[in-house]
PDB file of C-alpha atoms in Angstrom:
ATOM      1  CA  GLN A 181      93.514 144.837 100.253  1.00 88.00           C
ATOM      2  CA  VAL A 182      90.547 143.247  98.496  1.00 95.00           C
ATOM      3  CA  GLN A 183      87.313 142.008 100.020  1.00 96.00           C
ATOM      4  CA  LEU A 184      84.782 139.585  98.574  1.00 97.00           C
ATOM      5  CA  VAL A 185      81.247 139.756  99.958  1.00 96.00           C
ATOM      6  CA  GLU A 186      78.757 137.040  99.086  1.00 95.00           C
ATOM      7  CA  SER A 187      74.985 137.028  99.326  1.00 94.00           C
ATOM      8  CA  GLY A 188      72.019 134.992  98.175  1.00 95.00           C
ATOM      9  CA  GLY A 189      72.276 131.673  99.947  1.00 93.00           C
ATOM     10  CA  GLY A 190      69.400 130.027 101.771  1.00 96.00           C
ATOM     11  CA  LEU A 191      67.019 127.101 101.965  1.00 97.00           C
ATOM     12  CA  VAL A 192      65.255 125.917  98.818  1.00 98.00           C
ATOM     13  CA  GLN A 193      63.240 122.871  97.847  1.00 98.00           C
ATOM     14  CA  PRO A 194      64.562 120.369  95.312  1.00 98.00           C
ATOM     15  CA  GLY A 195      63.978 121.673  91.801  1.00 98.00           C
ATOM     16  CA  GLY A 196      64.085 125.262  92.979  1.00 98.00           C
ATOM     17  CA  SER A 197      66.439 128.103  92.112  1.00 98.00           C
ATOM     18  CA  LEU A 198      68.784 130.484  93.887  1.00 98.00           C
ATOM     19  CA  ARG A 199      71.110 133.221  92.710  1.00 98.00           C
ATOM     20  CA  LEU A 200      74.370 133.916  94.514  1.00 98.00           C
ATOM     21  CA  SER A 201      76.198 137.227  94.209  1.00 98.00           C
ATOM     22  CA  CYS A 202      79.782 138.122  95.048  1.00 98.00           C
ATOM     23  CA  ALA A 203      81.017 141.696  95.007  1.00 97.00           C
ATOM     24  CA  ALA A 204      84.711 142.520  95.038  1.00 97.00           C
ATOM     25  CA  SER A 205      85.850 145.793  96.555  1.00 96.00           C
ATOM     26  CA  GLY A 206      89.030 147.489  97.654  1.00 95.00           C
ATOM     27  CA  ARG A 207      92.285 147.930  95.801  1.00 94.00           C
ATOM     28  CA  ILE A 208      91.481 146.286  92.440  1.00 95.00           C
ATOM     29  CA  PHE A 209      93.703 146.752  89.410  1.00 93.00           C
ATOM     30  CA  ILE A 210      92.683 143.765  87.293  1.00 93.00           C
ATOM     31  CA  ILE A 211      90.373 140.828  87.960  1.00 95.00           C
ATOM     32  CA  ASN A 212      91.940 137.804  86.270  1.00 95.00           C
ATOM     33  CA  ALA A 213      89.181 135.407  87.235  1.00 97.00           C
ATOM     34  CA  MET A 214      86.342 134.950  89.669  1.00 97.00           C
ATOM     35  CA  GLY A 215      84.510 131.826  90.560  1.00 97.00           C
ATOM     36  CA  TRP A 216      82.531 129.744  93.004  1.00 98.00           C
ATOM     37  CA  TYR A 217      83.654 126.767  95.034  1.00 98.00           C
ATOM     38  CA  ARG A 218      81.613 124.671  97.434  1.00 98.00           C
ATOM     39  CA  GLN A 219      82.277 122.443 100.380  1.00 98.00           C
ATOM     40  CA  ALA A 220      79.768 119.910 101.654  1.00 96.00           C
ATOM     41  CA  PRO A 221      80.027 118.415 105.149  1.00 91.00           C
ATOM     42  CA  GLY A 222      82.826 115.884 105.312  1.00 93.00           C
ATOM     43  CA  LYS A 223      84.063 116.672 101.811  1.00 95.00           C
ATOM     44  CA  GLY A 224      86.785 118.788 100.282  1.00 96.00           C
ATOM     45  CA  ARG A 225      86.285 122.114  98.557  1.00 97.00           C
ATOM     46  CA  GLU A 226      85.484 121.761  94.870  1.00 97.00           C
ATOM     47  CA  LEU A 227      85.229 124.143  91.943  1.00 98.00           C
ATOM     48  CA  VAL A 228      81.662 124.802  90.859  1.00 98.00           C
ATOM     49  CA  ALA A 229      82.232 127.380  88.110  1.00 98.00           C
ATOM     50  CA  ASN A 230      84.557 130.187  87.174  1.00 97.00           C
ATOM     51  CA  ILE A 231      84.801 132.968  84.625  1.00 98.00           C
ATOM     52  CA  ILE A 232      88.079 134.407  83.426  1.00 97.00           C
ATOM     53  CA  SER A 233      88.929 137.871  82.132  1.00 92.00           C
ATOM     54  CA  SER A 234      88.206 136.895  78.522  1.00 92.00           C
ATOM     55  CA  GLY A 235      84.705 135.825  79.485  1.00 92.00           C
ATOM     56  CA  SER A 236      85.351 132.121  79.123  1.00 96.00           C
ATOM     57  CA  THR A 237      83.605 129.940  81.672  1.00 97.00           C
ATOM     58  CA  ASN A 238      84.237 126.550  83.248  1.00 97.00           C
ATOM     59  CA  TYR A 239      81.775 124.339  85.081  1.00 98.00           C
ATOM     60  CA  ALA A 240      81.953 121.205  87.156  1.00 98.00           C
ATOM     61  CA  ASP A 241      80.319 118.308  85.335  1.00 97.00           C
ATOM     62  CA  SER A 242      77.794 117.941  88.140  1.00 97.00           C
ATOM     63  CA  VAL A 243      76.331 121.417  87.529  1.00 98.00           C
ATOM     64  CA  LYS A 244      76.565 121.775  83.748  1.00 98.00           C
ATOM     65  CA  GLY A 245      73.218 122.703  82.245  1.00 97.00           C
ATOM     66  CA  ARG A 246      71.817 123.749  85.635  1.00 98.00           C
ATOM     67  CA  PHE A 247      74.114 126.532  86.865  1.00 98.00           C
ATOM     68  CA  THR A 248      75.192 129.667  85.023  1.00 98.00           C
ATOM     69  CA  ILE A 249      78.010 131.985  86.034  1.00 98.00           C
ATOM     70  CA  SER A 250      78.009 135.580  84.847  1.00 97.00           C
ATOM     71  CA  ARG A 251      79.627 138.883  85.761  1.00 96.00           C
ATOM     72  CA  ASP A 252      79.063 142.603  85.817  1.00 95.00           C
ATOM     73  CA  ASN A 253      82.458 144.183  85.173  1.00 93.00           C
ATOM     74  CA  ALA A 254      81.271 147.673  86.117  1.00 94.00           C
ATOM     75  CA  LYS A 255      80.295 146.411  89.565  1.00 96.00           C
ATOM     76  CA  ASN A 256      83.163 143.915  89.993  1.00 96.00           C
ATOM     77  CA  THR A 257      80.462 141.372  90.752  1.00 97.00           C
ATOM     78  CA  VAL A 258      80.022 137.754  89.772  1.00 98.00           C
ATOM     79  CA  TYR A 259      76.762 135.832  89.929  1.00 98.00           C
ATOM     80  CA  LEU A 260      75.871 132.163  90.082  1.00 98.00           C
ATOM     81  CA  GLN A 261      72.365 131.316  88.899  1.00 98.00           C
ATOM     82  CA  MET A 262      71.473 127.889  90.225  1.00 98.00           C
ATOM     83  CA  ASN A 263      68.457 126.123  88.739  1.00 98.00           C
ATOM     84  CA  SER A 264      67.036 122.626  89.176  1.00 98.00           C
ATOM     85  CA  LEU A 265      68.734 122.359  92.537  1.00 98.00           C
ATOM     86  CA  LYS A 266      69.306 118.943  94.042  1.00 98.00           C
ATOM     87  CA  PRO A 267      69.914 117.856  97.651  1.00 97.00           C
ATOM     88  CA  GLU A 268      73.499 117.022  96.678  1.00 96.00           C
ATOM     89  CA  ASP A 269      74.052 120.720  95.893  1.00 98.00           C
ATOM     90  CA  THR A 270      73.809 121.422  99.620  1.00 98.00           C
ATOM     91  CA  ALA A 271      77.069 123.012 100.728  1.00 98.00           C
ATOM     92  CA  VAL A 272      78.763 126.193 101.808  1.00 98.00           C
ATOM     93  CA  TYR A 273      79.498 128.162  98.654  1.00 98.00           C
ATOM     94  CA  TYR A 274      82.626 130.311  98.564  1.00 98.00           C
ATOM     95  CA  CYS A 275      83.452 133.082  96.150  1.00 98.00           C
ATOM     96  CA  ASN A 276      87.026 133.168  94.883  1.00 98.00           C
ATOM     97  CA  GLY A 277      88.890 135.936  93.106  1.00 97.00           C
ATOM     98  CA  ASP A 278      92.244 135.919  91.319  1.00 96.00           C
ATOM     99  CA  ILE A 279      92.888 139.639  91.509  1.00 96.00           C
ATOM    100  CA  ARG A 280      95.764 142.032  90.919  1.00 94.00           C
ATOM    101  CA  SER A 281      95.939 144.929  93.332  1.00 93.00           C
ATOM    102  CA  SER A 282      98.676 146.472  91.198  1.00 90.00           C
ATOM    103  CA  PHE A 283     100.871 145.467  88.275  1.00 88.00           C
ATOM    104  CA  TYR A 284     103.166 143.625  90.693  1.00 91.00           C
ATOM    105  CA  VAL A 285     100.747 142.257  93.274  1.00 90.00           C
ATOM    106  CA  ARG A 286      98.490 139.312  92.489  1.00 90.00           C
ATOM    107  CA  ASN A 287      96.621 137.297  95.126  1.00 93.00           C
ATOM    108  CA  ASP A 288      93.905 134.741  95.624  1.00 95.00           C
ATOM    109  CA  TYR A 289      90.974 136.018  97.701  1.00 97.00           C
ATOM    110  CA  TRP A 290      88.055 134.218  99.337  1.00 97.00           C
ATOM    111  CA  GLY A 291      84.681 135.283 100.577  1.00 97.00           C
ATOM    112  CA  GLN A 292      83.277 134.254 103.929  1.00 96.00           C
ATOM    113  CA  GLY A 293      80.984 131.608 102.450  1.00 96.00           C
ATOM    114  CA  THR A 294      77.224 131.357 102.134  1.00 97.00           C
ATOM    115  CA  GLN A 295      75.133 128.310 103.015  1.00 97.00           C
ATOM    116  CA  VAL A 296      72.935 126.708 100.376  1.00 98.00           C
ATOM    117  CA  THR A 297      70.581 124.007 101.619  1.00 98.00           C
ATOM    118  CA  VAL A 298      68.388 122.015  99.254  1.00 98.00           C
ATOM    119  CA  SER A 299      65.777 120.083 101.169  1.00 96.00           C
ATOM    120  CA  SER A 300      62.072 119.366 101.218  1.00 95.00           C
TER     121      SER A 300
END
């Protein structure tokens, strides 16, 4: 089994910054991709950013130029640096991992979610 543990959420003023972390642990053979999704009240879950095994990254248009996803392969950890935060970034942020536990077993894993609130 694989666990994803997030940290780094909180309350920040508009224009401020936060950094989210997500550490994967457990039976990990290969990490195909890790990323961040968010869900605001009354809305569906949307992709914020992800990074695949090659190092390529993808971002939602709404966060391009403000958010940066990165990873530390030695720690099986992915980070989301969020700058120039806006009230509309307020949401629960979920870490996602596309991870193989063995050559034959590949699953999608989710963290418990961390609240990000942007408000003055």
